[in-house]
XYZ file of C-alpha atoms in Angstrom:
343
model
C 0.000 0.000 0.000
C 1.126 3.507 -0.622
C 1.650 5.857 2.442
C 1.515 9.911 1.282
C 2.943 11.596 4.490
C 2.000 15.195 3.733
C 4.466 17.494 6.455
C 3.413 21.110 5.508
C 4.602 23.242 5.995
C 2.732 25.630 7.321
C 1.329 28.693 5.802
C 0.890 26.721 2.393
C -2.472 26.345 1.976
C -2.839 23.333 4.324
C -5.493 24.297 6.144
C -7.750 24.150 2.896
C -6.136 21.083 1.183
C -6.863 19.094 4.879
C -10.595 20.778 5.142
C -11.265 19.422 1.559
C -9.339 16.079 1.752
C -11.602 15.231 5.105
C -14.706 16.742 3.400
C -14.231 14.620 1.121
C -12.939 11.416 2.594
C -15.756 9.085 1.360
C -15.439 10.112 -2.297
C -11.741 10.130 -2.356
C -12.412 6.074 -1.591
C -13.633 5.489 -4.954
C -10.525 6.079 -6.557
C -8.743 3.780 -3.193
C -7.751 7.053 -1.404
C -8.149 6.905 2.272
C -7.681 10.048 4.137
C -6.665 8.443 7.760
C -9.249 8.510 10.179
C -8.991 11.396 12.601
C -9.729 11.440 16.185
C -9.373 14.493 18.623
C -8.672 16.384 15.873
C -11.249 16.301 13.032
C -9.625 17.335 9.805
C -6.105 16.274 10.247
C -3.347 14.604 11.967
C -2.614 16.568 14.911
C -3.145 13.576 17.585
C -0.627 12.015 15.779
C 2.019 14.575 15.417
C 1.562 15.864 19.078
C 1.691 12.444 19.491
C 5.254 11.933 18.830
C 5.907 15.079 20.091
C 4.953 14.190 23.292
C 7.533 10.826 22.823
C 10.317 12.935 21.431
C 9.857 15.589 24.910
C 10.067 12.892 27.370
C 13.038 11.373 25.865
C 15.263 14.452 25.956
C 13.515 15.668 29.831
C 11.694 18.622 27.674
C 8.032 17.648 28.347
C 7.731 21.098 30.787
C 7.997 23.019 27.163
C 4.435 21.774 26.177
C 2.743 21.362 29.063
C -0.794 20.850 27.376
C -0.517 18.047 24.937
C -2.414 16.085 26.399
C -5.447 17.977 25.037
C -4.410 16.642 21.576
C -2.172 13.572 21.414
C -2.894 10.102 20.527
C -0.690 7.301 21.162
C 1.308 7.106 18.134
C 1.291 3.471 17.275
C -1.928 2.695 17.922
C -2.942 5.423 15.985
C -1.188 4.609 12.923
C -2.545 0.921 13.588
C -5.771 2.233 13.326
C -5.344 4.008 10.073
C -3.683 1.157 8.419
C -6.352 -1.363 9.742
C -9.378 1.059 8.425
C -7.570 1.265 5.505
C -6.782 -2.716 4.455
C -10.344 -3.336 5.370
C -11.845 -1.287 2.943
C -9.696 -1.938 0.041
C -7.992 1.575 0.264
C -4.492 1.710 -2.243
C -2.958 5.135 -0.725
C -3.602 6.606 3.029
C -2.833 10.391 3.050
C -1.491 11.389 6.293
C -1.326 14.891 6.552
C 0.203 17.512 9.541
C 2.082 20.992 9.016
C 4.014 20.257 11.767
C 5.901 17.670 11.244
C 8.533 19.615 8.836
C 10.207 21.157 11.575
C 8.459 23.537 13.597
C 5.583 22.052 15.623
C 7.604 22.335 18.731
C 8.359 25.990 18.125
C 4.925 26.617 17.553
C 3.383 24.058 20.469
C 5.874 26.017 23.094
C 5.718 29.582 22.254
C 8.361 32.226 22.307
C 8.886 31.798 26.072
C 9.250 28.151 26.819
C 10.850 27.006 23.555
C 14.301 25.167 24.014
C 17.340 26.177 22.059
C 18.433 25.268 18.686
C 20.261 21.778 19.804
C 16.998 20.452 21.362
C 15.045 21.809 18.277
C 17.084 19.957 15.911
C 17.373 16.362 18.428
C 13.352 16.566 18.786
C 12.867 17.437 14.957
C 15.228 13.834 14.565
C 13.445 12.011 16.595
C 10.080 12.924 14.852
C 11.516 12.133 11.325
C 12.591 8.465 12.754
C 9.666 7.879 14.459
C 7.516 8.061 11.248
C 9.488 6.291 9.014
C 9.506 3.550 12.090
C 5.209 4.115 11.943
C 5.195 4.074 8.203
C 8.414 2.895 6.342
C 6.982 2.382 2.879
C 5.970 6.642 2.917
C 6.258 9.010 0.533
C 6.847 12.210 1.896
C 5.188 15.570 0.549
C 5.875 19.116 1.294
C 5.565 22.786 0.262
C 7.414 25.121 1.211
C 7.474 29.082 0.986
C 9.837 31.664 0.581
C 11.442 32.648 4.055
C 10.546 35.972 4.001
C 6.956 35.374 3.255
C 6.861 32.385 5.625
C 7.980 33.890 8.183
C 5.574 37.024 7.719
C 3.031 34.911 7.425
C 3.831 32.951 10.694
C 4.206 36.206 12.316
C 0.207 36.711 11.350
C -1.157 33.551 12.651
C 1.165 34.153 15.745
C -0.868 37.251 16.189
C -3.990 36.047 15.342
C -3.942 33.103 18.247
C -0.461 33.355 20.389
C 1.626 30.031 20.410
C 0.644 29.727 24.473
C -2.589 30.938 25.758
C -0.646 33.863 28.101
C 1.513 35.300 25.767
C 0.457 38.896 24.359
C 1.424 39.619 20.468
C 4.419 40.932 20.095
C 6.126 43.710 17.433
C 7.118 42.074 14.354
C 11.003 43.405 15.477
C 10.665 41.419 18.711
C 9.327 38.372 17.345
C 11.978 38.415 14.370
C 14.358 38.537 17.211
C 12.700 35.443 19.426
C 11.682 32.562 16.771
C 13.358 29.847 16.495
C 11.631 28.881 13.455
C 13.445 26.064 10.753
C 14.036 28.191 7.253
C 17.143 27.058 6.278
C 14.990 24.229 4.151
C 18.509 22.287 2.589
C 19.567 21.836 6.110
C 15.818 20.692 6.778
C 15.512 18.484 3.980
C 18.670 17.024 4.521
C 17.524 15.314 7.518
C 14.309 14.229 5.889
C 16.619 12.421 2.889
C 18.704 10.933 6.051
C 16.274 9.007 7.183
C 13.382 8.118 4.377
C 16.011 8.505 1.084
C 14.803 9.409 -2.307
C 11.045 8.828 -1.205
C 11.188 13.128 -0.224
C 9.565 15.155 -2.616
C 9.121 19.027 -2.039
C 7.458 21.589 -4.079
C 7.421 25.395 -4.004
C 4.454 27.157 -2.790
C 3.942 29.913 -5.333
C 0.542 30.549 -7.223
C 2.452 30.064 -10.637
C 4.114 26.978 -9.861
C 1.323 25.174 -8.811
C -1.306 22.995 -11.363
C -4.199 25.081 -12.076
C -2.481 27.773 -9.288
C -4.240 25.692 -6.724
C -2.516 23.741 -3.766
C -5.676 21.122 -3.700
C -5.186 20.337 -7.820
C -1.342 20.202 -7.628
C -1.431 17.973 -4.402
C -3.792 15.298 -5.723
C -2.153 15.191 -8.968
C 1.466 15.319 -8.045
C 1.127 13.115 -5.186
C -2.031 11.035 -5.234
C -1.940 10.179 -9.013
C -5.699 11.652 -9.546
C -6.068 13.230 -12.879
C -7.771 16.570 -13.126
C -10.751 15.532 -14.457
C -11.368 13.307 -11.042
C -10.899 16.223 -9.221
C -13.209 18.365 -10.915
C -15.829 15.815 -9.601
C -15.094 16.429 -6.038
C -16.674 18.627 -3.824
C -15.205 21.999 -3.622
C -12.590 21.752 -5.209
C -11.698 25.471 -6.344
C -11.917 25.862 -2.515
C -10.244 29.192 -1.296
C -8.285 29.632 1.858
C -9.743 28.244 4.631
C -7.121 29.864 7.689
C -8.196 33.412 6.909
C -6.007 35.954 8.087
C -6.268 38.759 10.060
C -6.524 42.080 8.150
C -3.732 44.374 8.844
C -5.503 46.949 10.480
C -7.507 44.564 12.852
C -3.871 43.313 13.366
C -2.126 46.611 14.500
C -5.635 47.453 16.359
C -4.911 44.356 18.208
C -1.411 44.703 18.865
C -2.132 48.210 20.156
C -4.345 47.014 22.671
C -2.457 43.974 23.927
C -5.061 41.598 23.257
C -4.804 37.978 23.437
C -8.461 36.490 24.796
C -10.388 34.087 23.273
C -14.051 35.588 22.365
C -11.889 38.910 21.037
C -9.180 36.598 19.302
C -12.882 35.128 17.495
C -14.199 38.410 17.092
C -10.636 39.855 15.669
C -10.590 37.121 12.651
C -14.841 37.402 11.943
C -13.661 41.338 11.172
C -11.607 40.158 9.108
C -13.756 38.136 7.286
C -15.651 41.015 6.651
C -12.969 42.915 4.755
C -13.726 43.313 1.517
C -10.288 42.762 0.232
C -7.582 41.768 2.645
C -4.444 43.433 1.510
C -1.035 41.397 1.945
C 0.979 43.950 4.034
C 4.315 43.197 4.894
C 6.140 43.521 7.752
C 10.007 44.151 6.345
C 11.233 47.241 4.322
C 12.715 46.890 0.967
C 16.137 46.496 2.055
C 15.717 44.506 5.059
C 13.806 42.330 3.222
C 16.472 41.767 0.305
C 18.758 40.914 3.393
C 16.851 38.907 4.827
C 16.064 36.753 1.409
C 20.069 36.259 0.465
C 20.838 34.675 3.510
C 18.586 31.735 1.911
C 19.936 32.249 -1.808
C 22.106 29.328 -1.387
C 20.039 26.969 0.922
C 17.507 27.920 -1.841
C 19.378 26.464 -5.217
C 20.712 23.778 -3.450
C 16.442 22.562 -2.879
C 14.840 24.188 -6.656
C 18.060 24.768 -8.547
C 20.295 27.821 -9.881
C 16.620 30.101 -10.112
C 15.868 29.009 -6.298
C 12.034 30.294 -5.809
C 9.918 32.030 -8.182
C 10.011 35.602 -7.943
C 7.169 36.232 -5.746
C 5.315 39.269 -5.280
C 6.928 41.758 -2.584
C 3.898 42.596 -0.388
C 2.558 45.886 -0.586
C 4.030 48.799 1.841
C 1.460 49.530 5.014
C 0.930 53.320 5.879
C -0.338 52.621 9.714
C -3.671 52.321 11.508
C -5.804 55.519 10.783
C -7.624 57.561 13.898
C -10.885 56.819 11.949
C -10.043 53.363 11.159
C -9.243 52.729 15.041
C -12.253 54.155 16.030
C -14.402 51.659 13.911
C -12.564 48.396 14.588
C -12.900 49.641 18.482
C -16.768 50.085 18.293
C -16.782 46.876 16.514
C -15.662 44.725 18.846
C -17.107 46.414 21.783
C -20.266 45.784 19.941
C -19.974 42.056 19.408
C -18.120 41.749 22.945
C -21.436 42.974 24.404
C -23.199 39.964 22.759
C -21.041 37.349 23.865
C -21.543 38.432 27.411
């Protein structure tokens, strides 16, 4: 049986592609596609991959980093027993297996800024993760996009924002956040350790609307990896599907920072403003020369993974001009507003 063990990363459209694998899990059968049964987690892998997490933390005495896994993990083995049992018995040929954490940051992300170890531990847990898969699922094929660093990181810094890493932490700047990540972008050095341990079976592809089939991360996935021709996936529901991990807008984002929020029913009320927008700009959060910087400390890292070009030249976010009075005034009544009916 073939085993497609989608890693992320994040902030390349996984959100959707999970939403519409799991929405349509039953159809995806017909062609012998099973999209592994989910348990605490209802669209993708996340009991598994905090899982292992979990495994990799009490081996190296760093369980105190993550102190609420237990919310969300499933034993590992029994878990992918499950999946490959469900599977067999229902005559599946491929099991997608899907999680954006398990490229190398889901311990950044599960410990926030404050608790995460240093680089060392980082790279011994993000080992241990890689070995425990291939140990789970040996015959796998592993998928992953990945983004340019700049716009990665940006884009991290947004959903940081949008719901801190750990439930006490307030948003920070962009400056002090650049300074406090410890987030895996040097993607040779990544993939390296990925082609260590499962060999040629790695296969990574640039997340960049140009490069991918029909400029759609649901199309390209299924074709690349899952062997489904285009015409299949026309039949499926939803499959033009746009983003499903809507972002904050940039003014409900400053609004927020400004105000040192970080509460549930306002973190809800934050992104349904959003939502509203008519047209969400994509701000950045670097200036033209630190973001040139920034970018050719990758330029190597980056040929070595997509050859001499590296990534497509992607669009350079547009410049943000700062939260108007007026503008601050609205989002501010806004919330209040909805607060009021939450209470």
């Amino acid at each position: 049986m073939k085993i497609i063990l989608h890693i992320g990363n994040y902030k390349t459209g996984t959100s959707a592609l999970q939403n519409f694998l799991y929405k349509n899990r039953q159809k995806l059968m017909e062609y012998g596609i099973y999209y592994g049964n989910t348990w605490k987690v209802v669209n993708n892998h996340a009991g598994l991959a905090f899982g292992i997490l979990k495994e990799a933390l009490e081996e190296y005495g760093l369980l105190s980093c993550c102190s609420d896994l237990e919310e969300l993990e499933e034993d590992p083995y029994i878990t992918a027993s499950k999946i490959r049992f469900i599977a067999e018995s229902r005559g599946a040929r491929i099991i997608i297996i899907s999680h954006e954490g398990f490229f190398a940051d889901l311990l950044q992300v599960s410990s926030g800024l404050d608790c995460c170890p240093g680089k060392d531990n980082i790279d011994a847990v993000n080992k241990f993760v890689r070995k425990r898969l291939k140990e789970l699922f040996p015959e796998a094929k592993v998928a992953c996009y990945l983004r340019r660093q700049d716009l990665y990181i940006e884009s991290m810094y947004m959903e940081y924002c949008k719901v801190p890493w750990r439930d006490y932490e307030v948003p920070l700047e962009f400056s002090r956040f650049m300074e406090r990540q410890r987030l895996c972008i040097d993607y040779y050095r990544e993939i390296s350790g990925w082609k260590e341990v499962f060999g040629e079976n790695v296969f990574f592809r640039e997340y960049e609307k140009e490069r991918l089939l029909n400029n759609d991360i649901i199309y390209d996935f299924l074709y690349c990896f899952a062997g489904l021709r285009i015409q299949d996936i026309n039949k499926l529901d939803g499959s033009n599907i746009s983003e499903s991990n809507v972002s904050l807008s940039r003014d409900a984002l400053e609004h927020k920072l400004a105000y040192k929020i970080n509460e549930p029913v306002l973190n809800y009320l934050y992104k349904v403003y959003s939502e509203f927008c008519p047209d969400i700009v994509k701000y950045g959060f670097m200036q033209q020369d630190e973001r040139e910087k920034f970018i050719g400390q990758y330029i190597g890292s980056n040929r070595q993974v997509f050859g001499e070009e590296g990534f497509v030249s992607a669009a350079i976010p547009a410049v943000y001009t700062g939260l108007t009075e007026e503008k601050n005034r609205e989002i501010s009544l806004w919330i209040k507003e909805m607060a009021e009916k939450f209470k």
